[in-house]
PDB file of C-alpha atoms in Angstrom:
ATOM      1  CA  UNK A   1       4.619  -4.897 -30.855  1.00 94.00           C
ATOM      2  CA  UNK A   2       7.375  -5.269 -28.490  1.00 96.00           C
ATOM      3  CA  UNK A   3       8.080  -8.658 -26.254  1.00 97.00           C
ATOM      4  CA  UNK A   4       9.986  -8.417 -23.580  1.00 98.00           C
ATOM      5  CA  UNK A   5      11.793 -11.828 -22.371  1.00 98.00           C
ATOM      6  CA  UNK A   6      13.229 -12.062 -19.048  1.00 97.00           C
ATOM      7  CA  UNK A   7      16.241 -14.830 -18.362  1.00 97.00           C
ATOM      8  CA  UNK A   8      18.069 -15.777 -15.606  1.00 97.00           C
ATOM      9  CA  UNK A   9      21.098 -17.727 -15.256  1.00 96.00           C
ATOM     10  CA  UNK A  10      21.515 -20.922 -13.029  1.00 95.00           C
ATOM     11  CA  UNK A  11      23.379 -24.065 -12.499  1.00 93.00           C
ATOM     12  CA  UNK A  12      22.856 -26.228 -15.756  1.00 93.00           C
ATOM     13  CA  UNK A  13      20.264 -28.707 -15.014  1.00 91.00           C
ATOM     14  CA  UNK A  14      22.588 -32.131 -16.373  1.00 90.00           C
ATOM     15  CA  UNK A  15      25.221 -30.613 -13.650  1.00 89.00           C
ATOM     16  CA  UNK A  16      24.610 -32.352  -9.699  1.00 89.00           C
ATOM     17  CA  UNK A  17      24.377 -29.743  -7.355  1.00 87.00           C
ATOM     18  CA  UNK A  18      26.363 -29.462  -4.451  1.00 87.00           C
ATOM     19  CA  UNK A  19      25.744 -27.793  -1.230  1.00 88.00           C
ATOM     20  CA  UNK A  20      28.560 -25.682   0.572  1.00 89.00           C
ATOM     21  CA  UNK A  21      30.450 -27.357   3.117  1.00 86.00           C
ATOM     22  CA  UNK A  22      29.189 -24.516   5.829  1.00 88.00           C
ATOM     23  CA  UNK A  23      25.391 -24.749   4.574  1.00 86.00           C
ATOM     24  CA  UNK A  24      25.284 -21.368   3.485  1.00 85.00           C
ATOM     25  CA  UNK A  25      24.574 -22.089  -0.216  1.00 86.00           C
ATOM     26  CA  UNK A  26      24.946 -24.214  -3.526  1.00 87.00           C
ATOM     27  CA  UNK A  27      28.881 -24.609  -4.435  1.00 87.00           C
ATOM     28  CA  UNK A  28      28.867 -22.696  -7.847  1.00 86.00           C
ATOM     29  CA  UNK A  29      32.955 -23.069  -8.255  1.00 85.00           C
ATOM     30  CA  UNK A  30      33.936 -24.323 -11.567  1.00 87.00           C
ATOM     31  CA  UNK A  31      30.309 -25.303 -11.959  1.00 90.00           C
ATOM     32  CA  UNK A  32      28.663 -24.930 -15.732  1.00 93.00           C
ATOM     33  CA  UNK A  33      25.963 -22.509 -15.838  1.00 93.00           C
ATOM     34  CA  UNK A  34      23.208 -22.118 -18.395  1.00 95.00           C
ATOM     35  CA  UNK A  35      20.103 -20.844 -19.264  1.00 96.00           C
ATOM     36  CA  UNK A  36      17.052 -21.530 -17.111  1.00 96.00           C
ATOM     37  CA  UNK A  37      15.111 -23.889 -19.517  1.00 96.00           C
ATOM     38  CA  UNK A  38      11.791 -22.470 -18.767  1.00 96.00           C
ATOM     39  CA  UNK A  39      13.431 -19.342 -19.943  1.00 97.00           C
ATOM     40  CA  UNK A  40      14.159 -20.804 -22.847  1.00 97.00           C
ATOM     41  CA  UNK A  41      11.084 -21.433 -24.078  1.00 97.00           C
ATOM     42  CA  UNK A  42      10.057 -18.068 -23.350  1.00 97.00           C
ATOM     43  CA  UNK A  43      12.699 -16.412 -25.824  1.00 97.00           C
ATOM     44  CA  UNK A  44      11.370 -19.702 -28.110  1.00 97.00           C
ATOM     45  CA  UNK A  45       7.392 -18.152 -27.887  1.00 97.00           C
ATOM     46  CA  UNK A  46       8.518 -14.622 -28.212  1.00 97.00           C
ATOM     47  CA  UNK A  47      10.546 -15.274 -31.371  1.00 97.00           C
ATOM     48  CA  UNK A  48       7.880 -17.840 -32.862  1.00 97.00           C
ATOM     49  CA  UNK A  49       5.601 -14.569 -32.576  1.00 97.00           C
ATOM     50  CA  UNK A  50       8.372 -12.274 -34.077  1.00 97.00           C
ATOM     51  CA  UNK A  51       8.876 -15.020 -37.242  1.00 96.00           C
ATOM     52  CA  UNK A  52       4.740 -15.125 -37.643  1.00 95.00           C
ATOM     53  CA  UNK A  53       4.784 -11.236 -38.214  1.00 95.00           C
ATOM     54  CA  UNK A  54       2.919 -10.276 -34.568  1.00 95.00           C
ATOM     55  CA  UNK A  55       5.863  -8.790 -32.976  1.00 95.00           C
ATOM     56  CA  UNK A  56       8.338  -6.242 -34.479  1.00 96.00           C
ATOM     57  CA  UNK A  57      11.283  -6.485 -31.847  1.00 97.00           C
ATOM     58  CA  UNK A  58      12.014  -9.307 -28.967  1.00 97.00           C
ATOM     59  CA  UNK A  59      14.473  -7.949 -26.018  1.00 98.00           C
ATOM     60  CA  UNK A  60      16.041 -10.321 -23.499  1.00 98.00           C
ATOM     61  CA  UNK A  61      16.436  -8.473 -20.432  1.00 97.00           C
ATOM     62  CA  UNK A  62      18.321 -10.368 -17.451  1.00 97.00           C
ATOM     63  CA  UNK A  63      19.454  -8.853 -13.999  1.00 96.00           C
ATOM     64  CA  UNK A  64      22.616 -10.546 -11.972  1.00 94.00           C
ATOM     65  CA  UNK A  65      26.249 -10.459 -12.020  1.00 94.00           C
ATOM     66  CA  UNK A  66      28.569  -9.605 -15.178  1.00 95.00           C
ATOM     67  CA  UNK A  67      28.208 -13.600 -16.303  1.00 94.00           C
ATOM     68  CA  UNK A  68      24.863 -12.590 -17.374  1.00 96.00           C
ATOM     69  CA  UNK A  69      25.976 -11.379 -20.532  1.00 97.00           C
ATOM     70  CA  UNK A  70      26.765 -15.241 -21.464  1.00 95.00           C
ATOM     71  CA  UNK A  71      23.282 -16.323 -21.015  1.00 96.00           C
ATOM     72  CA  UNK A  72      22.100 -12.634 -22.853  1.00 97.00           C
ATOM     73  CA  UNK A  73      24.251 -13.482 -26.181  1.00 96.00           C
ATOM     74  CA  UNK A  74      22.423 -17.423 -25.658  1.00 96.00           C
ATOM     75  CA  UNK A  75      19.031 -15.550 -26.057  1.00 97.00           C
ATOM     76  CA  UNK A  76      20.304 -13.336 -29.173  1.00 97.00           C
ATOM     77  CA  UNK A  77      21.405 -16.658 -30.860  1.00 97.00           C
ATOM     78  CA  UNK A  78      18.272 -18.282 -30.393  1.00 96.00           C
ATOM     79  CA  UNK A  79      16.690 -14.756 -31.984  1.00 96.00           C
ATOM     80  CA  UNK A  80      16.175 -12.338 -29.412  1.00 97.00           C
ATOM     81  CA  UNK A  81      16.782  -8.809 -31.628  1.00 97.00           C
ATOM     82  CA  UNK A  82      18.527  -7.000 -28.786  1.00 96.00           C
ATOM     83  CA  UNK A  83      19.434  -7.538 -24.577  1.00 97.00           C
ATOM     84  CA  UNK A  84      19.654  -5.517 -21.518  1.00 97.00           C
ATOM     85  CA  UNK A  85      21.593  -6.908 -18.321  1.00 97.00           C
ATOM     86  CA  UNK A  86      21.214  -5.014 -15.023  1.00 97.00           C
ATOM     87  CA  UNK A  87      24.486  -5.995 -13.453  1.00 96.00           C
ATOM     88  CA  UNK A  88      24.207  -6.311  -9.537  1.00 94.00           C
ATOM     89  CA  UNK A  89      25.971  -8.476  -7.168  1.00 91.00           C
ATOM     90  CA  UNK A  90      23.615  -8.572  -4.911  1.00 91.00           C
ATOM     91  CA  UNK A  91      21.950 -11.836  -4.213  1.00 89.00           C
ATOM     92  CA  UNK A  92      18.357 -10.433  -6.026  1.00 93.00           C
ATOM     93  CA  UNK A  93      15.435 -11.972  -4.797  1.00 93.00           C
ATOM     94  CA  UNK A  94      11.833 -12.360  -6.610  1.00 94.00           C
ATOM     95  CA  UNK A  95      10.636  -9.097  -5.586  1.00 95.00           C
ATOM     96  CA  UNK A  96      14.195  -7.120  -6.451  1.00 95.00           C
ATOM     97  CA  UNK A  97      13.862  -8.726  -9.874  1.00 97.00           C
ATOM     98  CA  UNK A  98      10.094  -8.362 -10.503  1.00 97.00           C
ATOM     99  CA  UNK A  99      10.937  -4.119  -9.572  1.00 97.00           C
ATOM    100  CA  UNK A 100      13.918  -4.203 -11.920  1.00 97.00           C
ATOM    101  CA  UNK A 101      11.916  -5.771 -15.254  1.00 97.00           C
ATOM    102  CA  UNK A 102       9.305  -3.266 -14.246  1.00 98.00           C
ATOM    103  CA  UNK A 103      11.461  -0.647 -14.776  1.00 97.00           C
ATOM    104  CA  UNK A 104      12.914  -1.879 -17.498  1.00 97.00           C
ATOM    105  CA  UNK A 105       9.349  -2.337 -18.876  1.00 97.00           C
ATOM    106  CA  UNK A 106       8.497   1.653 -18.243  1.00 96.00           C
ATOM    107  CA  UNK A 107      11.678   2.476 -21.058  1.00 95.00           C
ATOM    108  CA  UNK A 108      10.948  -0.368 -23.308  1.00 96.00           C
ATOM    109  CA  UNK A 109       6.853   0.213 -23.366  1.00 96.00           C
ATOM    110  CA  UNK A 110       6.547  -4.098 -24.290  1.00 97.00           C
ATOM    111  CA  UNK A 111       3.113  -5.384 -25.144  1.00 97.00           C
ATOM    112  CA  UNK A 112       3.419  -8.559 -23.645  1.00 97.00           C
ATOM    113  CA  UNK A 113       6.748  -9.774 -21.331  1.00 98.00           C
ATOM    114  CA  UNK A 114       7.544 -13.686 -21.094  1.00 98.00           C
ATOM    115  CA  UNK A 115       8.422 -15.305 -18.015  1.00 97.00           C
ATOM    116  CA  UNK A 116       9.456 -18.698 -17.766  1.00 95.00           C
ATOM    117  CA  UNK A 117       6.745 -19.973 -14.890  1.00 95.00           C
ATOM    118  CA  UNK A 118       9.892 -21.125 -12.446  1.00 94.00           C
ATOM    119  CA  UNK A 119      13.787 -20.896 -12.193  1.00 94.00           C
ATOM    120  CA  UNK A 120      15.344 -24.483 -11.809  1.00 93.00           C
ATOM    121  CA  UNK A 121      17.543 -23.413  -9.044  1.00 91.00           C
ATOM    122  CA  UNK A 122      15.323 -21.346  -6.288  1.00 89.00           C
ATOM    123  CA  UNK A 123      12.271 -22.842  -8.135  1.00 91.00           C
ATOM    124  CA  UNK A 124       9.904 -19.821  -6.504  1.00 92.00           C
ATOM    125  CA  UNK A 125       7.226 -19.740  -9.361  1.00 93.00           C
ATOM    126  CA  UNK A 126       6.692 -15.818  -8.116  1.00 94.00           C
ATOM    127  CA  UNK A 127       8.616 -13.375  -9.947  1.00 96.00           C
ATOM    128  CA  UNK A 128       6.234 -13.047 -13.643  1.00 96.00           C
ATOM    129  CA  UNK A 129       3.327 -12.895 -10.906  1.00 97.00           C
ATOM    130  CA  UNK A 130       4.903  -9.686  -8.853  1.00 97.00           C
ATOM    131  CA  UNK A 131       5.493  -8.441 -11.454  1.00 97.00           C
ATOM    132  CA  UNK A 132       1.856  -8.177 -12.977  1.00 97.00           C
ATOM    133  CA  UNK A 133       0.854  -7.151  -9.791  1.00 97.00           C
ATOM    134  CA  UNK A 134       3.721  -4.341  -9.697  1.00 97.00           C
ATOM    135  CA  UNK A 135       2.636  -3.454 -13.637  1.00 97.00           C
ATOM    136  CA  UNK A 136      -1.249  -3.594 -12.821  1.00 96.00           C
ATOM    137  CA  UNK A 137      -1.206  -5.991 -15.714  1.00 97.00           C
ATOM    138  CA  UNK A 138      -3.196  -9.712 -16.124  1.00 96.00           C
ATOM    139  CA  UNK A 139      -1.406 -12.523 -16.433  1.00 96.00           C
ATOM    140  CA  UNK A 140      -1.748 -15.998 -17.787  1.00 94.00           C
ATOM    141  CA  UNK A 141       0.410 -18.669 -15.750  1.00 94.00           C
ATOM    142  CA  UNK A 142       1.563 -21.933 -16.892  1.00 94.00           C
ATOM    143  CA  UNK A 143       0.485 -21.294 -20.682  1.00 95.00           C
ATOM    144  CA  UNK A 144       0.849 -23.965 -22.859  1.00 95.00           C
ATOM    145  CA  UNK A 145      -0.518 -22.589 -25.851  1.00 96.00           C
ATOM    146  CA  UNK A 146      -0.172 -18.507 -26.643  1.00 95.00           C
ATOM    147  CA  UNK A 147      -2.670 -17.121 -29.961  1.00 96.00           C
ATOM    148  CA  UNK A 148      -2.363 -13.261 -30.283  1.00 95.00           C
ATOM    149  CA  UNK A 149      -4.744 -11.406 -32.417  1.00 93.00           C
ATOM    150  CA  UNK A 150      -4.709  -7.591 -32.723  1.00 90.00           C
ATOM    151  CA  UNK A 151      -4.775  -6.021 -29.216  1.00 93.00           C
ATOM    152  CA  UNK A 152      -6.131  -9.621 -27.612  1.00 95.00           C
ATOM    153  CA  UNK A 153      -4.041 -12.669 -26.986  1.00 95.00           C
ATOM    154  CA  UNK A 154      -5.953 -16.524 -26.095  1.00 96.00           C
ATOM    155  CA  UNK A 155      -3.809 -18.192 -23.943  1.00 96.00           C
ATOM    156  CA  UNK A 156      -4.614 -21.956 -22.661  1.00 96.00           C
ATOM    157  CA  UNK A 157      -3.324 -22.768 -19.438  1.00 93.00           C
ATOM    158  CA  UNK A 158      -2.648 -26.226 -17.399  1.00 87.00           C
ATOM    159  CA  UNK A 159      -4.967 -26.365 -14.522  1.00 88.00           C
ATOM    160  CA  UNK A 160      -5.260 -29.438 -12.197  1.00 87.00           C
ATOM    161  CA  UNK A 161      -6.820 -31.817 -14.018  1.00 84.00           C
ATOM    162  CA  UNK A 162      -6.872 -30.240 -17.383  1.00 88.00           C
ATOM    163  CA  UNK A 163      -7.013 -26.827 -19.504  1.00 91.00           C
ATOM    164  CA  UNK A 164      -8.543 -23.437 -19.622  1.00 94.00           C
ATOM    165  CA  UNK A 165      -8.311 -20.966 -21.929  1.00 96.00           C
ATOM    166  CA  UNK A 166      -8.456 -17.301 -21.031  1.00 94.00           C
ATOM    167  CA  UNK A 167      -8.423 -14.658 -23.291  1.00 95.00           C
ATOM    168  CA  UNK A 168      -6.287 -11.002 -22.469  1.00 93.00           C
ATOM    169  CA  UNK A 169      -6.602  -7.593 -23.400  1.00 95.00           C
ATOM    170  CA  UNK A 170      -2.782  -6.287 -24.221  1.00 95.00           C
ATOM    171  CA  UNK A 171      -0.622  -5.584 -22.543  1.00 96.00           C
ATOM    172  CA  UNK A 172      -0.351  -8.959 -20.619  1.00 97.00           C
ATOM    173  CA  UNK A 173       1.965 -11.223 -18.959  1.00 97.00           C
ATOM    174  CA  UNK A 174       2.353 -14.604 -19.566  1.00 97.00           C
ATOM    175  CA  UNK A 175       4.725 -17.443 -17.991  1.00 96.00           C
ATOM    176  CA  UNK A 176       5.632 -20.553 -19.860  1.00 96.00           C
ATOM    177  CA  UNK A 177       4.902 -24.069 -19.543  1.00 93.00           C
ATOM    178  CA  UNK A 178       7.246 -26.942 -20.931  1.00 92.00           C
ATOM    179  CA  UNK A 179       4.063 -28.252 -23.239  1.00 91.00           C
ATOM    180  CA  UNK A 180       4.098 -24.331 -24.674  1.00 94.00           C
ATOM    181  CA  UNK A 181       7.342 -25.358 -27.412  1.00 95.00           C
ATOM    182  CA  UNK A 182      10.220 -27.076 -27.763  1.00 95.00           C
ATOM    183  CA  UNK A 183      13.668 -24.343 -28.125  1.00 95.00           C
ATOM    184  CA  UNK A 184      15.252 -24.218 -31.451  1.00 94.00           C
ATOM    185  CA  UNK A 185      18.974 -24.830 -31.191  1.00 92.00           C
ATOM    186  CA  UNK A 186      21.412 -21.888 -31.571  1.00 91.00           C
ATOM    187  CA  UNK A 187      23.571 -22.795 -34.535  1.00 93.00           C
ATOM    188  CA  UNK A 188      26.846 -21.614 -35.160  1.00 94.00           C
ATOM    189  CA  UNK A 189      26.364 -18.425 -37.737  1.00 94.00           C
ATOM    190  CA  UNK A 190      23.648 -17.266 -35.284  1.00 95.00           C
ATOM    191  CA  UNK A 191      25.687 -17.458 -32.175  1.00 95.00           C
ATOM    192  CA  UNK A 192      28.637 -15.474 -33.818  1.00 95.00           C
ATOM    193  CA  UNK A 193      25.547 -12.808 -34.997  1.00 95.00           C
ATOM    194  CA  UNK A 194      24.440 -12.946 -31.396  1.00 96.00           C
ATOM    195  CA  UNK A 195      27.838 -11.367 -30.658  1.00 94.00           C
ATOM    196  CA  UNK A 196      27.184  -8.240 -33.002  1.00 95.00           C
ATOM    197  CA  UNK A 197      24.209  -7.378 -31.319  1.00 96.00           C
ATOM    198  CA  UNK A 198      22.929  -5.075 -29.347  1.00 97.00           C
ATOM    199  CA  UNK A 199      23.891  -5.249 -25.524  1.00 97.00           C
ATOM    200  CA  UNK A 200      22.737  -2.550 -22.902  1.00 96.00           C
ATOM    201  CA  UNK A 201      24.138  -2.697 -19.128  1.00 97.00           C
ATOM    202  CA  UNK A 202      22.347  -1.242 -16.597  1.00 96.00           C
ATOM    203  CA  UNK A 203      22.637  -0.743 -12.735  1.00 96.00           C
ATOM    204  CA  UNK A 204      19.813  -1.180 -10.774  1.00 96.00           C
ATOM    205  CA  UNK A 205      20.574   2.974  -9.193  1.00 94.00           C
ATOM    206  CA  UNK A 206      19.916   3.956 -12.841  1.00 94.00           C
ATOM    207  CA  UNK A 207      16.500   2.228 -13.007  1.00 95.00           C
ATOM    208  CA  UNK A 208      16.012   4.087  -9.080  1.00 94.00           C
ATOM    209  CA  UNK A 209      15.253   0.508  -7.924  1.00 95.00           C
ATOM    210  CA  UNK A 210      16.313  -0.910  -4.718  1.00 94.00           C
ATOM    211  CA  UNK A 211      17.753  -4.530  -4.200  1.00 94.00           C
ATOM    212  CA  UNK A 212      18.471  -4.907  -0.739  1.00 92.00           C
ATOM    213  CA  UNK A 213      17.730  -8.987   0.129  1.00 91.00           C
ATOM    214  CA  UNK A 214      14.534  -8.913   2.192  1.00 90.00           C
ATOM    215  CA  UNK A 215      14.597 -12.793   3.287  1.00 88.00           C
ATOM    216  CA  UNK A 216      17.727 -14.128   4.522  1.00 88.00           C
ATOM    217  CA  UNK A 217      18.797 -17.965   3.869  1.00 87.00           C
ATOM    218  CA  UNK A 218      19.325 -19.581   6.725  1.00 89.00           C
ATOM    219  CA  UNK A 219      20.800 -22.983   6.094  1.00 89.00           C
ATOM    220  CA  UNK A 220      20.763 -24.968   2.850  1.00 89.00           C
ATOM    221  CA  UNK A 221      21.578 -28.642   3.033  1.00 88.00           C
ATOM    222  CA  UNK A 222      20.701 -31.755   0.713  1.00 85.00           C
ATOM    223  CA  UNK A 223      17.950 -34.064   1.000  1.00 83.00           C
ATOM    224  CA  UNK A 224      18.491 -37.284   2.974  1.00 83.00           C
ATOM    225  CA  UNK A 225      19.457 -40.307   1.184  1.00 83.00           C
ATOM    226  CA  UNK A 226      17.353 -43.091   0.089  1.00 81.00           C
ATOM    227  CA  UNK A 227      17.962 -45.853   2.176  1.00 80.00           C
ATOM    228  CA  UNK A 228      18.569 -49.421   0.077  1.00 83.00           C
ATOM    229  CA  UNK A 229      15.417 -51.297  -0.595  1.00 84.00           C
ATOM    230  CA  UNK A 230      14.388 -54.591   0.528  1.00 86.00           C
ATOM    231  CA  UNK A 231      12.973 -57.835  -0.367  1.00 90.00           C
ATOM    232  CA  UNK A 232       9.750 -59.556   1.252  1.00 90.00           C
ATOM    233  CA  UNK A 233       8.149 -63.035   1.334  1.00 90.00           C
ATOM    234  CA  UNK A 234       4.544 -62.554   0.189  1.00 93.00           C
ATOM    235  CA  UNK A 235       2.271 -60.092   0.922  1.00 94.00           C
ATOM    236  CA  UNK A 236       1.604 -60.461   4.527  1.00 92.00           C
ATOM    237  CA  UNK A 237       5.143 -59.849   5.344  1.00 92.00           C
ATOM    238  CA  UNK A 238       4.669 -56.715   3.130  1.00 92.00           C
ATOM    239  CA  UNK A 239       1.658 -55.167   5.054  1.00 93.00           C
ATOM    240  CA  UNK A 240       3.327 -56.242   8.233  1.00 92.00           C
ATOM    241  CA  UNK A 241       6.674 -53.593   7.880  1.00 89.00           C
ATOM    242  CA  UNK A 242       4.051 -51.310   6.027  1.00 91.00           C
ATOM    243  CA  UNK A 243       2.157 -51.230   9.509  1.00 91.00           C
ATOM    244  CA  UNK A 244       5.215 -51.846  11.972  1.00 90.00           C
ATOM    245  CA  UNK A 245       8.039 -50.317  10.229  1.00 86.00           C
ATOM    246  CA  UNK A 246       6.908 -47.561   7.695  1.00 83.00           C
ATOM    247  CA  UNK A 247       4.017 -47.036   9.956  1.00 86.00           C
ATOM    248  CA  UNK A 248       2.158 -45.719   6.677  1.00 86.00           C
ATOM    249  CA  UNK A 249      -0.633 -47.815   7.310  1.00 85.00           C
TER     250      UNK A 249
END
């Protein structure tokens, strides 16, 4: 069985982002970049399910510009086997991507492909779900616990309220929750093995796939800031600039 992992890399989530002066994006200069940790516990699942003997081979696959490879070599040091990057400066959007891991998908012939359920920066939640539509395939979103058996997987999800568990016919496509695992670290002798292995790039022409942005971003500015808090008498003073002030009530 192979899994196939997609990862994407974004702004590390310690770093504060800042928003270009000119509102036409998030100020990536000199800015650290990482893994997306939803990703993260994707390649986690996929090589849990290598290390119990279900799955013979785990590929990261990842699709954006030549930095990729950084984040790639991260998913090979956590114990991805092998990694494909589909270099492209274009700015790809959920769609683009979704049509890019499908093709990747039609060489590869996975069993099951890993999405994290979101990206931290663009936090769209829609990519793993084109992409089972694109691939015909079910999915399981928001899985929190994956059991594979033979040609079946059980997957428990987080619903509103609580749990369900649905159970697949292979091949599938699930996208991670943060209750799923918790990532290993990469340690030292595995991140200089990550180096030695195997790293495919690809453009999206070769996979026939095209990524021409469909939405365009108008303006992108920061919240508005929290305005200081302040102290009241009792609680009629409180309900008072509840009703007068706030106007909440």
């Amino acid at each position: 069985m192979k899994i196939l992992v997609p990862v994407k890399r974004v702004v590390d989530y310690n770093v504060k982002v800042r928003v270009k002066a000119d509102g036409t994006g998030v100020d990536l200069a000199n800015v650290k970049m990482s893994m997306n940790p939803f990703d993260e516990i994707a390649i986690e699942e996929a090589v849990r399910l290598r290390e119990a003997g279900i799955a013979k081979e785990v590929i990261a696959v990842s699709c954006g510009v030549a930095a990729c490879q950084e984040t790639l070599r991260t998913a090979m040091a956590i114990g991805a086997d092998r990694s494909i990057l589909v270099e492209s400066d274009v700015d790809l959007q959920p769609l683009a991507v979704a049509k890019l891991i499908k093709a990747v998908a039609a060489k590869e012939q996975p069993q099951i492909v890993i999405f994290g359920k979101q990206a931290i920066d663009d936090d769209a939640n829609q990519t793993g779900q084109m992409f089972a539509a694109l691939m015909g395939w079910p999915q399981a979103t928001f899985a929190s616990k994956v059991v594979v058996s033979g040609d079946t997987a059980s997957v428990t999800r987080e619903i509103d309220g609580g749990a369900e568990t649905l159970e697949f016919k292979l091949p599938m496509v699930i996208t991670t929750d943060l209750r799923l695992n918790e990532p290993r670290y990469a340690t030292l002798p595995n991140i200089m093995k990550a180096k030695k292995k195997q790293l495919d790039v690809l453009k999206p022409a070769d996979l026939g796939v095209d990524v021409t942005p469909r939405l365009t971003t108008l303006k992108v500015s920061e919240p508005p800031k929290r305005g200081a808090g302040i102290k009241v008498a009792d609680v009629k003073d409180l309900v008072a600039k509840l009703k007068n002030e706030a106007k909440v009530i």
